[in-house]
Amino acid sequence: MKKLISIIFLGLITIGLLWAQPDIGIFRKQIIIDRIEEPFINPLMATVYIEEKGVGTGVILTEDGYILTAAHIVEDSSVVSIYLSLFPTHEYKAQLIYKEDLFDLAILKMETDLILPTIKWGSSKEVKIANEVFLVGHPYRFGWTVSRGIVSSLRFDDYGIAYIQTDASAHPGNSGGGLFNDKGEFIGLFSFIYVRLGYFGSTSLNVGWASASDIIKVISGGIIQVHRLMIENLRRVN
């Protein structure tokens, strides 16, 4: 799996150099391309950078621009600036349509006519301790990153798994990013990390938590359906 991460970054950043290696044949090239495209290219494409009072990450839920992120990023902002990984220099506006502090999630509706790539849903009930996971985000404004870790712990409520703990490297800006399994499926929305405060600032302890995808899927599905009905009713009235 270490090779897989290396391939991801080589593929996204210096794929021209990778292809220039004389000992890589056509068959080998095809394997590398396949591994870049699946399972990790889709989560990267379906990630957004959010800049408001702070900075954070979001994931694209629907082709028409419903975005999922962490509630603490947007706070009470009604309109949020976002940047697609596809078009990192172009600013888009998104309206906050829902915020849930209990699970630290927010849903935005992006203003665009584009048909967007979306995440692939995975089931958090299938997550086990020690499973390998990948965190996609935008830490410290440095650009799109993928960090690898394992599931360290699970927290349950009356409905099943509520939170997933991971040791995947995370920093400010990762909040609202997707936690993915080794199939590239979305299994959690990254929410917060534990840090150690020191003289020179804070240090991440690689103890992070993500809200489980099964709960998020139920909540977001209902909110998006209601919002679409409201928009349709407004169009009929007007």
Backbone as a ProteinNet text record, in pm:
[ID]
protein_1_A
[PRIMARY]
MKKLISIIFLGLITIGLLWAQPDIGIFRKQIIIDRIEEPFINPLMATVYIEEKGVGTGVILTEDGYILTAAHIVEDSSVVSIYLSLFPTHEYKAQLIYKEDLFDLAILKMETDLILPTIKWGSSKEVKIANEVFLVGHPYRFGWTVSRGIVSSLRFDDYGIAYIQTDASAHPGNSGGGLFNDKGEFIGLFSFIYVRLGYFGSTSLNVGWASASDIIKVISGGIIQVHRLMIENLRRVN
[TERTIARY]
82.1	0	85.5	213.9	304.5	330.2	345.2	365.4	245.2	127.2	4.3	1.6	39.2	41.9	144.2	262.2	364.6	313.1	242.5	189.2	86.8	5.2	-96.3	-30.8	70.1	131.5	215.7	286.6	360.4	266.1	151.9	55.3	-6.1	-34.5	-102.8	-7.4	118.6	211	314.5	372.2	481.1	461.8	342.6	315.2	395.9	431.8	514.7	650.5	709.3	837.2	822.8	711.5	688.1	684.4	615.8	605.3	739.7	830.8	957.7	1055.6	1023.9	1113.7	1126.6	1249.1	1267.2	1227.5	1221.7	1193.3	1045.3	959.2	815	751.8	699.5	638	494.2	432.4	292.9	201.5	223.4	139.7	153.7	277.4	302.1	235.7	241.4	177.7	27.7	-34.2	-178.6	-214.1	-132.6	-156.9	-150.8	-48.6	-32.1	-149.9	-190.6	-304.6	-430.4	-453.6	-571.4	-568.8	-451.9	-442.3	-458.4	-417.2	-439.5	-588.1	-652.5	-792.4	-882.6	-854.1	-937.3	-847.4	-869.9	-990	-972.5	-855.1	-828.7	-845.7	-855.4	-870.8	-1008.2	-1111.2	-1245.6	-1259.6	-1209.8	-1215.3	-1142.3	-1028.9	-955.6	-1035.2	-1096.4	-1174.3	-1299.7	-1351.2	-1476.3	-1451.9	-1335.6	-1300.1	-1295.6	-1339.4	-1336	-1258.8	-1201.7	-1133.2	-1228.4	-1248.4	-1344	-1269.5	-1295.8	-1231.6	-1340	-1350.4	-1448.4	-1380.4	-1428.9	-1361.7	-1232.9	-1235.6	-1116	-1100.5	-1023.7	-1010.8	-1044.2	-1092	-1129.1	-1149.6	-1207.3	-1227.7	-1374.3	-1419.5	-1553.9	-1553.8	-1660.9	-1674.9	-1805.2	-1803.2	-1918.7	-2012.2	-2136.7	-2236.1	-2313.2	-2344.8	-2430	-2370.8	-2410	-2358.6	-2400.1	-2511.2	-2557.9	-2507.6	-2411.4	-2340.9	-2378.4	-2430.6	-2449	-2318	-2267.7	-2136.3	-2152.2	-2077	-2075.9	-1945.2	-1954	-1835.1	-1863.1	-1766.2	-1782.6	-1851.3	-1941.3	-2017.7	-1928.6	-1821.9	-1739.9	-1658.5	-1649.5	-1579.5	-1664.5	-1789.5	-1876.4	-1939.8	-1953.3	-2016.4	-2152	-2169.2	-2299.8	-2300.8	-2201.2	-2194.2	-2305.9	-2371.4	-2479.5	-2427	-2317	-2255.4	-2107.9	-2059.8	-1923.5	-1850.8	-1720.7	-1637.1	-1573.7	-1584.1	-1523.6	-1445.5	-1348.8	-1264.9	-1260.5	-1290.3	-1287.4	-1144.3	-1115.4	-984.7	-966.7	-1079.1	-1073.5	-1030.1	-1077	-1047.5	-1003.7	-881.6	-838.9	-827	-823.9	-808.4	-940.8	-1046.9	-1177	-1262.6	-1310.8	-1393.2	-1540.4	-1603.3	-1747	-1813.6	-1937.5	-2014.4	-2109.5	-2124.9	-2216.2	-2298.2	-2424.1	-2515.2	-2526.1	-2519.6	-2538.2	-2687.1	-2722.5	-2863.7	-2894.4	-2790.7	-2814.7	-2687	-2704.2	-2590.4	-2633.6	-2554.8	-2584.1	-2460.4	-2468.2	-2351.9	-2323	-2424.8	-2404.6	-2304.8	-2321.4	-2228.7	-2130.3	-2131.5	-2039.3	-2043.2	-2162.4	-2172.9	-2258.3	-2225.7	-2299.2	-2315.4	-2423.9	-2449.7	-2459.5	-2385.9	-2384.7	-2441.1	-2498.7	-2541.8	-2459.9	-2380.8	-2289.7	-2362.1	-2325.8	-2384.2	-2301.8	-2347.7	-2275.7	-2367.5	-2332.7	-2401.7	-2319.8	-2207.2	-2121.5	-2186.2	-2151.4	-2185.2	-2062.6	-2073.5	-1957.3	-1933.4	-1808.4	-1778.9	-1822.6	-1865.5	-1916.9	-1844.7	-1856.9	-1800.2	-1878.6	-1813.4	-1879.9	-1905.3	-2029.7	-2064.6	-2017.6	-1959.5	-1929.7	-2009.1	-2023	-2100.2	-2007.7	-2033	-1949.2	-1974.2	-2085.5	-2111.4	-2017.2	-1953.6	-1858.9	-1715.9	-1696.6	-1562.8	-1522.2	-1398.7	-1344.9	-1217.2	-1188.9	-1064.7	-946.4	-848	-725.5	-743.1	-864	-879.6	-793.9	-741.3	-663.7	-758.8	-727.5	-811.5	-724.1	-788.5	-717.9	-796.3	-724.5	-786.1	-745.7	-845.2	-821.6	-858.6	-768	-797.4	-704.7	-712.1	-640.2	-575.3	-478.1	-420.7	-332.4	-345.2	-256.8	-249.9	-352.7	-354	-243.9	-186.6	-73.4	-114.9	-241	-285	-347.5	-387.7	-460.2	-365.3	-399	-313.7	-395.2	-325.5	-382.3	-290.4	-345.3	-266.8	-329.1	-242.7	-287.1	-280.2	-373.2	-372.1	-456.2	-489.2	-577.7	-691.9	-793.6	-902.1	-852.4	-843.5	-790.2	-898	-1018	-1126.9	-1258.6	-1366.5	-1501.3	-1588.4	-1671	-1767.4	-1908.1	-1989	-2123.3	-2229.4	-2347.1	-2465.6	-2580.6	-2701.9	-2817.2	-2839.1	-2778.2	-2801.6	-2684	-2579.9	-2463	-2337.9	-2243.7	-2118.3	-2145.2	-2103.9	-2124.9	-1997.6	-1882.8	-1756	-1647.1	-1556.7	-1443.2	-1315.9	-1236.1	-1108	-999.4	-909	-800.8	-671.7	-559.6	-429.3	-373.1	-454	-409.7	-367.9	-256.1	-203.9	-303.5	-336.5	-434	-390	-426.2	-386.6	-499.5	-489.9	-591.6	-609.2	-732.3	-763.5	-815.8	-786.9	-841	-987.2	-1033.1	-1171.3	-1268.3	-1367	-1463.9	-1423.1	-1303	-1255.1	-1310	-1294.9	-1347.8	-1247.5	-1299.4	-1222.7	-1270.3	-1177.2	-1211.6	-1147.7	-1216.1	-1157.7	-1064.9	-1009.9	-913.5	-977.9	-1109.7	-1179.8	-1211.8	-1171.8	-1203.7	-1344.3	-1409.6	-1546.7	-1547.8	-1638.3	-1651.7	-1712	-1637	-1686.4	-1696.5	-1651.3	-1661.5	-1624.3	-1680	-1649.9	-1557	-1435.2	-1336.1	-1376.1	-1368.5	-1421.4	-1315.9	-1241.4	-1146.5	-1028.7	-923.6	-802.6	-763.8	-688.5	-627.1	-490.6	-458.9	-329.5	-263.1	-131.8	-55.2	-11.6	-46.7	-8.6	129.6	214.7	349.7	392.3	517.1	570.2	569.2	595.7	604.4	474.7	366.5	237.7	185	90.6	25.8	87	84.2	135	26.9	-1	-101.3	-50.1	-138.9	-103.4	-150.1	-197.5	-247.2	-358.7	-443.4	-564.9	-680.6	-748.4	-855.1	-985.2	-1094.9	-1227.6	-1307.2	-1381.9	-1469.7	-1610	-1710.3	-1849.1	-1876	-1948.4	-1968.4	-2060.6	-2030.3	-2101.1	-2248.1	-2281.4	-2420.6	-2515.5	-2475.1	-2557.1	-2564	-2448.3	-2442.3	-2530.1	-2529.5	-2607.3	-2757.1	-2804.2	-2945.8	-2981.4	-2898.5	-2926.6	-2918.6	-2809	-2788.6	-2891.7	-2926.6	-3025.3	-3159.3	-3201.6	-3328	-3324.2	-3214.9	-3202	-3199.5	-3124.2	-3115	-3249.3	-3320.1	-3451.5	-3547.6	-3550.5	-3638.8	-3599.5	-3469.7	-3423.8	-3460.2	-3447.6	-3484.8	-3633.4	-3714.8	-3859	-3892.7	-3823.2	-3845.5	-3811.3	-3697.7	-3657	-3758.8	-3804.9	-3903.2	-4034.6	-4077.9	-4201.6	-4189.1	-4071.7	-4049.1	-4053.5	-3999.1	-4002.4	-4144.3	-4226.1	-4365.4	-4443.3	-4416.2	-4485.9	-4447.2	-4318.7	-4269.7	-4295.1
-121.5	0	126.5	115.8	230	265.9	161.6	185.6	255.6	222.1	281.6	430.8	474.8	618.6	688	627.3	685	700.3	599.1	602.6	714	733.6	839.3	974.6	1006.5	1138.1	1153	1047.6	1054	1074.9	1007.3	1017.1	1153.5	1216.4	1345.2	1461.1	1445.7	1558.9	1546.3	1426.4	1414	1291.7	1276.7	1155.9	1152.9	1271.3	1274.8	1211.5	1240.3	1180.8	1031.5	990.5	848.6	771.6	825.7	758.8	758.3	848.6	857	748.9	672.5	567.2	461	427.1	334.4	191.5	151.8	13.2	-12.9	83.9	66.4	43.1	-74.8	-108.9	-65.6	-91.2	-51.1	-115.8	-245	-316	-256.1	-225.3	-165.2	-28.2	47.8	180.1	167.1	69.5	51.8	18.3	-65.5	-98.4	26.4	109.6	231.7	326.2	341.2	429.3	379.5	249.5	192.2	216.5	204.9	220.6	366.5	457.7	599.2	632.6	583.2	617	554.7	435.2	364.7	302.6	333.8	400.9	546.5	609.4	736.4	860.7	848.4	969.3	1031.7	949.9	1003.7	1084.7	1036	1120.1	1253	1251.5	1375.6	1472.1	1421.2	1505.3	1559.1	1483.4	1521.4	1596.9	1663.1	1737.7	1886.3	1968.1	2112.5	2178.3	2293.2	2375.9	2487.7	2503.7	2601.5	2711.7	2834	2948	3041.8	3050.1	3138.8	3208.6	3192.6	3250.7	3174	3045.9	2964.2	2894.8	2788.9	2711.9	2567.4	2499.4	2360.5	2291.4	2174.5	2089.3	2048	2006.6	1953.5	1843.8	1768.3	1663.7	1685.7	1648.4	1670.3	1551.2	1578.1	1472.7	1442.6	1547.3	1530.6	1602.1	1558	1617.2	1762.3	1803.8	1941.4	2033.3	1988	2081.9	2089.4	1984.3	1981.7	1934.6	2015.4	1994.1	1964.5	1866.6	1831.9	1879.9	1943.6	1987.9	1987.6	2034.8	2040.7	2170.6	2161.3	2278.3	2386.3	2348.6	2449.8	2533.3	2489.6	2569.4	2687.7	2661.8	2766.9	2850.7	2794.6	2862.2	2917.8	3049.2	3108.3	3179.3	3153.1	3218.4	3167.2	3257.3	3217.1	3184.5	3249.7	3225.8	3194.1	3091.7	3041.6	3038.5	3067.9	3058.3	2920.8	2856.4	2724	2717.4	2625.7	2604.3	2455.1	2418.5	2278.6	2234	2108.5	2054.4	2052.1	2045.9	2048.3	2184.4	2292.7	2429.9	2509.6	2486.9	2541.8	2693.6	2761.5	2906.8	2980	2906.6	2971	2964.2	3079.2	3084.4	3063.4	2975.7	2953.4	2992.9	3032.1	3064.6	2950.3	2927	2822.4	2874.5	2837.4	2879.6	2771.5	2812.8	2719.9	2688.4	2560.4	2524.1	2441.2	2389	2307.2	2298.3	2301.1	2284.8	2204.4	2104.6	2016.1	2010.8	2074.4	2082	1949.9	1868	1743.2	1653.2	1638.4	1557.1	1643	1773.5	1868.6	1858.2	1866.5	1861.7	1977.1	2019.1	2125.2	2087.5	2133.1	2106.9	2240.7	2253.6	2374.2	2341.9	2442.3	2427.1	2522.2	2464.3	2540.9	2597.2	2719.1	2784.6	2749	2652	2609.1	2533.2	2536.6	2456.5	2334.1	2314.8	2200.3	2070.5	1961.9	1828.3	1777.7	1765.9	1744.9	1597.2	1559.4	1423.7	1413.1	1297.9	1282.3	1168.8	1171	1062.7	933.7	822.9	692.3	657.2	632.5	603.1	463.1	456.5	329.8	320.8	202.9	184.5	181.7	272.1	275.7	155.6	87.5	-30	-145.3	-137.7	-240.5	-209.3	-92.2	-51.5	-129.8	-176.8	-251	-184.2	-205.9	-155.3	-217.9	-134.6	-170.5	-169.6	-139.8	-121.8	-4.6	-15.8	93.3	198.5	325.5	435.2	546.4	634.7	743.7	872.8	977.3	1107.7	1203.2	1258.3	1353.9	1492.6	1586.8	1720.6	1826.8	1943.4	2062.3	2129.6	2064.3	2120.7	2241.7	2341.6	2458.5	2529.3	2516.7	2580	2527.4	2412.8	2361.4	2291.3	2266.3	2192.5	2060.5	1983.7	1859.6	1750.6	1686.2	1581.6	1456.8	1343.7	1218.2	1164.7	1135.9	1074.8	940.3	847.3	712.1	682.3	600.8	558.8	433.8	404.8	292.5	340.9	258.8	285.9	245.5	344.3	319.1	278.3	333.2	306.9	343.1	290.4	320.9	361.4	461.8	502.1	474.9	419.5	377.7	461.7	469.9	523.4	426	469.5	379.9	335.6	407.2	377.4	305.2	277.5	209.8	291.6	280.7	355.3	503.7	586.1	730	802.7	759.8	824.8	720.9	755.5	670.9	744	682.7	741.3	686	774.6	733	803.4	740	802.2	862.1	872	935.5	1079.4	1120.9	1254.6	1361.1	1451.3	1556.8	1686.5	1797.8	1929.3	2027.5	2151.9	2251.6	2264.4	2258.9	2257.6	2123.2	2017.5	1885.5	1870.3	1953.3	1943.3	1954.8	1866.2	1864.7	1776.3	1719.3	1630.8	1490.4	1411.4	1275.8	1175.2	1080.2	962.9	848	779.4	677.8	543.8	436.8	304.4	272.1	150.7	116	90.3	102.6	95.5	234.5	337.7	473.4	515.1	442.2	473.5	563.6	657.6	752.8	684.7	686.6	622.8	719.5	844.1	937.9	1079.4	1176.5	1318.5	1362.4	1401.8	1435.3	1562.2	1554.7	1662.4	1732.5	1658.1	1726.4	1636.2	1700.5	1630.3	1677.5	1592.1	1632.2	1692	1803.2	1868.7	1895.2	1906.1	1944.6	2089.1	2173.4	2313	2331.9	2405.7	2430.5	2572.7	2601.8	2737.5	2784.2	2690.7	2726.1	2696.7	2672.9	2647.8	2510.1	2464.3	2336.2	2225.9	2104.6	1986.8	1880.4	1831.1	1726.2	1597.1	1527.1	1401.3	1279.9	1305.7	1197.2	1117.3	1189.3	1130.9	1214.2	1162.6	1237.7	1159.7	1233.5	1171.6	1214.8	1119.5	1146.1	1096.3	1175.4	1131.2	1020.5	917.4	797.8	824.6	760.2	786.5	743.9	637.3	590.2	695.7	760.4	866.7	986.1	1022	1137.1	1114.6	993.5	964	983	940.6	956.6	1104.6	1178	1319.5	1399.3	1383.5	1463.7	1429.5	1301.8	1262.8	1331	1335.9	1401.2	1550.7	1614.9	1760.1	1799.5	1726.5	1758	1739.3	1634.9	1610.9	1725.1	1767	1876.6	2006.5	2033.3	2157	2159.6	2046.7	2041.5	2065.7	2011.8	2034.3	2181.2	2244.8	2387.4	2470.1	2439.4	2512.1	2492.5	2369.2	2339.8	2413.1	2418.4	2489.5	2638.8	2694.6	2837.1	2866.9	2777.7	2797	2793.7	2706.2	2696.5	2822.4	2875.9	2998.2	3115.5	3122.3	3234.6	3214.3
0	0	0	52.4	44.2	-101.7	-185.7	-326.3	-386.9	-339	-391.1	-367.8	-246.3	-217.2	-304.5	-320.9	-406.4	-547.9	-595.3	-730.7	-744.8	-641.8	-647.2	-668.4	-585.8	-594.2	-719.8	-759.9	-884.7	-1000.6	-993.2	-1101	-1111.3	-996.7	-997.1	-1019.9	-978.8	-980.9	-1093.4	-1109.8	-1205.2	-1294.5	-1344.7	-1422.5	-1551.9	-1604.4	-1723.2	-1697.9	-1582.3	-1546.3	-1526.1	-1467.5	-1442.4	-1573.3	-1670.6	-1799.1	-1873.2	-1837.8	-1907.7	-1866.5	-1762.8	-1718.2	-1826.4	-1867	-1979.5	-1949.6	-1822.5	-1789.2	-1765.4	-1792.2	-1774.4	-1910.4	-1931.5	-2059.6	-2066.9	-2180.6	-2200.6	-2098.5	-2072.3	-1976.8	-1837.5	-1799.5	-1668	-1658.3	-1767.7	-1769.1	-1743	-1805.8	-1790.8	-1647.3	-1582.6	-1441.8	-1356.4	-1379.8	-1301	-1323.2	-1447.6	-1476.7	-1407.2	-1413.3	-1348.5	-1199.2	-1137.7	-992.6	-952.8	-1042	-1013.4	-1023.3	-1127.5	-1149.3	-1044.6	-1006.1	-909.2	-803.5	-676.6	-628.9	-591.4	-613.6	-547.4	-631.8	-761.7	-840.2	-817.3	-798.8	-780.4	-651.6	-535.7	-415.6	-432	-501.9	-522.8	-609.8	-714.8	-804.5	-736.4	-640.5	-574.7	-444	-435.9	-315.7	-347.8	-253.1	-272.1	-158.3	-189.4	-90.3	-50.2	79.2	129.8	203.8	166.4	231.6	283.6	413.9	474.9	591.7	713.1	829	858	822.7	829.4	695.6	691.9	568.6	598	498.4	518.3	385.7	395	279.3	274	158.8	143.7	39.8	33.2	-68.2	-144.4	-271.2	-358.6	-349	-309	-291.7	-419.1	-496.7	-614.2	-734.6	-852.1	-975.4	-992.9	-930.5	-945	-834.5	-754	-668.5	-522.3	-463.8	-318.6	-255.7	-164.4	-103.9	44.8	92.5	234.3	295.7	413.4	484.1	634.3	711.9	856.9	897	993.8	1036.1	1095.1	1164.7	1231.2	1132.7	1007.8	907.4	864	833.1	779.6	889.9	1009.3	1123.4	1081	1086.5	1053.7	918.6	836.2	705	614.6	547.8	457.4	317.9	279.3	149.1	170.8	102.4	122.3	-11.2	-8.4	-128.4	-134.4	-250.1	-265.6	-396.6	-398.9	-515.7	-545.1	-669.3	-709.2	-733.9	-703.6	-739.2	-890.8	-964.2	-1110.8	-1163.1	-1098.6	-1140.6	-1017.8	-969.2	-840.5	-834.2	-949.3	-947.4	-963.5	-989.1	-1011.7	-885.3	-841.1	-720.3	-754.6	-677.6	-689.6	-558	-567.5	-447.2	-414.4	-286.1	-240.8	-123.9	-120.8	-14.8	91.6	216.5	327.6	339.4	326.2	335.2	459.8	525.6	644.8	726.4	859.4	949.8	1070.3	1106.5	1218.9	1307.5	1425	1513.5	1584.6	1607.4	1680.3	1609	1477.7	1398.7	1320.4	1346.3	1283.5	1131.5	1075.8	930.3	878.9	759	691.6	545.1	484.6	343.4	270.9	162.7	81.2	-56.8	-120.9	-260.9	-345.4	-431.7	-515.9	-636.8	-675.6	-791.6	-915.6	-991	-1110.1	-1204.5	-1332.2	-1432.8	-1471.4	-1405.3	-1433.9	-1385.3	-1451.5	-1402.1	-1326.9	-1197.3	-1111.9	-1080.4	-1058.6	-1009.4	-863.3	-823	-686.9	-613.8	-482.3	-402.2	-424.9	-395.8	-393.6	-247	-213.8	-75.1	-34.9	83.1	146.7	275.8	330.1	452.8	574	667.8	788	878.8	861.9	946.9	913.1	795.9	756.2	800.4	860.7	904.5	1029	1028.7	1141.9	1193.4	1320.5	1377.1	1303.9	1272.8	1200.1	1048.5	997.1	852.9	805.4	685.7	628.4	571.4	596.2	550.3	493.5	415.5	350	369.2	407.5	433.2	321.6	253.8	145.2	194.8	177.3	228.1	173.9	238.8	192.9	313.6	380	502.2	476.9	564.7	562.5	427	344.2	211.5	119.7	150	74	-54.7	-74.2	-191.4	-150.7	-250.3	-224.7	-179.2	-69.9	-14.9	18.3	20.4	67.1	175.9	292.3	399.2	435.7	477.1	504.6	654.1	700.5	840.4	857.4	979.9	1009.6	1097.3	1108.5	1202.9	1341.1	1429.7	1563.7	1662.8	1643.4	1737.4	1671.9	1727.5	1679.4	1797.5	1777.7	1880.4	1828.4	1913.9	1874.4	1945	1880.5	1947	1920.6	1943.9	1927.8	1783.4	1688.3	1547.4	1482.2	1558.5	1503	1525.2	1431	1442	1419.5	1515.2	1504.7	1462.4	1516.9	1485.8	1461.8	1371.2	1337.5	1378	1462.9	1500.3	1408.7	1365.2	1277.2	1314.1	1279.9	1302.3	1173.2	1068.1	944.1	973.4	917.2	943	899.4	990.8	962.5	1029.7	968.4	1017.1	987.6	1040.8	1008.1	857	813.1	670.8	624	701.1	668.9	710.6	802.9	849.1	732.6	730.9	622.8	507.1	516	410.7	427.1	324	326	379.6	455.5	496.5	408.8	341.7	242	277.2	238.8	257.9	140.8	139.5	35.4	-100.1	-108.8	-236.9	-291.2	-217.2	-258	-221.8	-132.3	-92.2	31.6	31.1	140.8	263.7	375.3	497.8	614.9	597	707.4	668.1	741.5	722.3	834.4	798.4	900.2	974.3	1108.3	1190.2	1274.6	1356.1	1444.6	1479.3	1530	1571.2	1710.9	1780.1	1906.1	1875.9	1941.9	1922	2055.9	2052.2	2170.4	2152.3	2246.9	2241.2	2301.9	2230.4	2278.4	2251.7	2283.5	2270.3	2125.2	2032.9	1891.6	1816.8	1891	1827.5	1860.7	1781.3	1807.7	1722.5	1775.8	1706	1701.2	1580.2	1565.7	1627	1699.1	1763.1	1683.5	1561.3	1475.6	1542.8	1613.9	1670.3	1617.1	1516.2	1452.8	1450.9	1432.6	1434.1	1312.2	1257.9	1144.4	1175.3	1137	1150.6	1049.7	1091.8	1009.6	891	779.1	653.7	656.2	728.5	727	783.3	890.7	949	854.5	799.8	708.5	585.9	533.6	413	437.1	552.3	585.4	599.6	675.3	699.7	570.1	497.2	376.4	268.7	257	157.4	179.9	305.5	337.9	315	356.5	341.2	194.1	114.2	-29	-97.9	-62.5	-122.6	-90.5	33.6	73.8	4.6	-3.5	-67.5	-215.5	-282.5	-423.6	-443.7	-354.1	-362.3	-340.8	-247.1	-222.5	-345.1	-408.3	-528.6	-640.1	-656.2	-761.4	-736.3	-610.5	-577	-602.1	-572.1	-597.2	-746.7	-825.6	-971.2	-1023.9	-968.6	-1013.4	-976.6	-858.1	-814.2	-901.2	-933.7	-1014.1	-1163.3
[MASK]
++++++++++++++++++++++++++++++++++++++++++++++++++++++++++++++++++++++++++++++++++++++++++++++++++++++++++++++++++++++++++++++++++++++++++++++++++++++++++++++++++++++++++++++++++++++++++++++++++++++++++++++++++++++++++++++++++++++++++++++

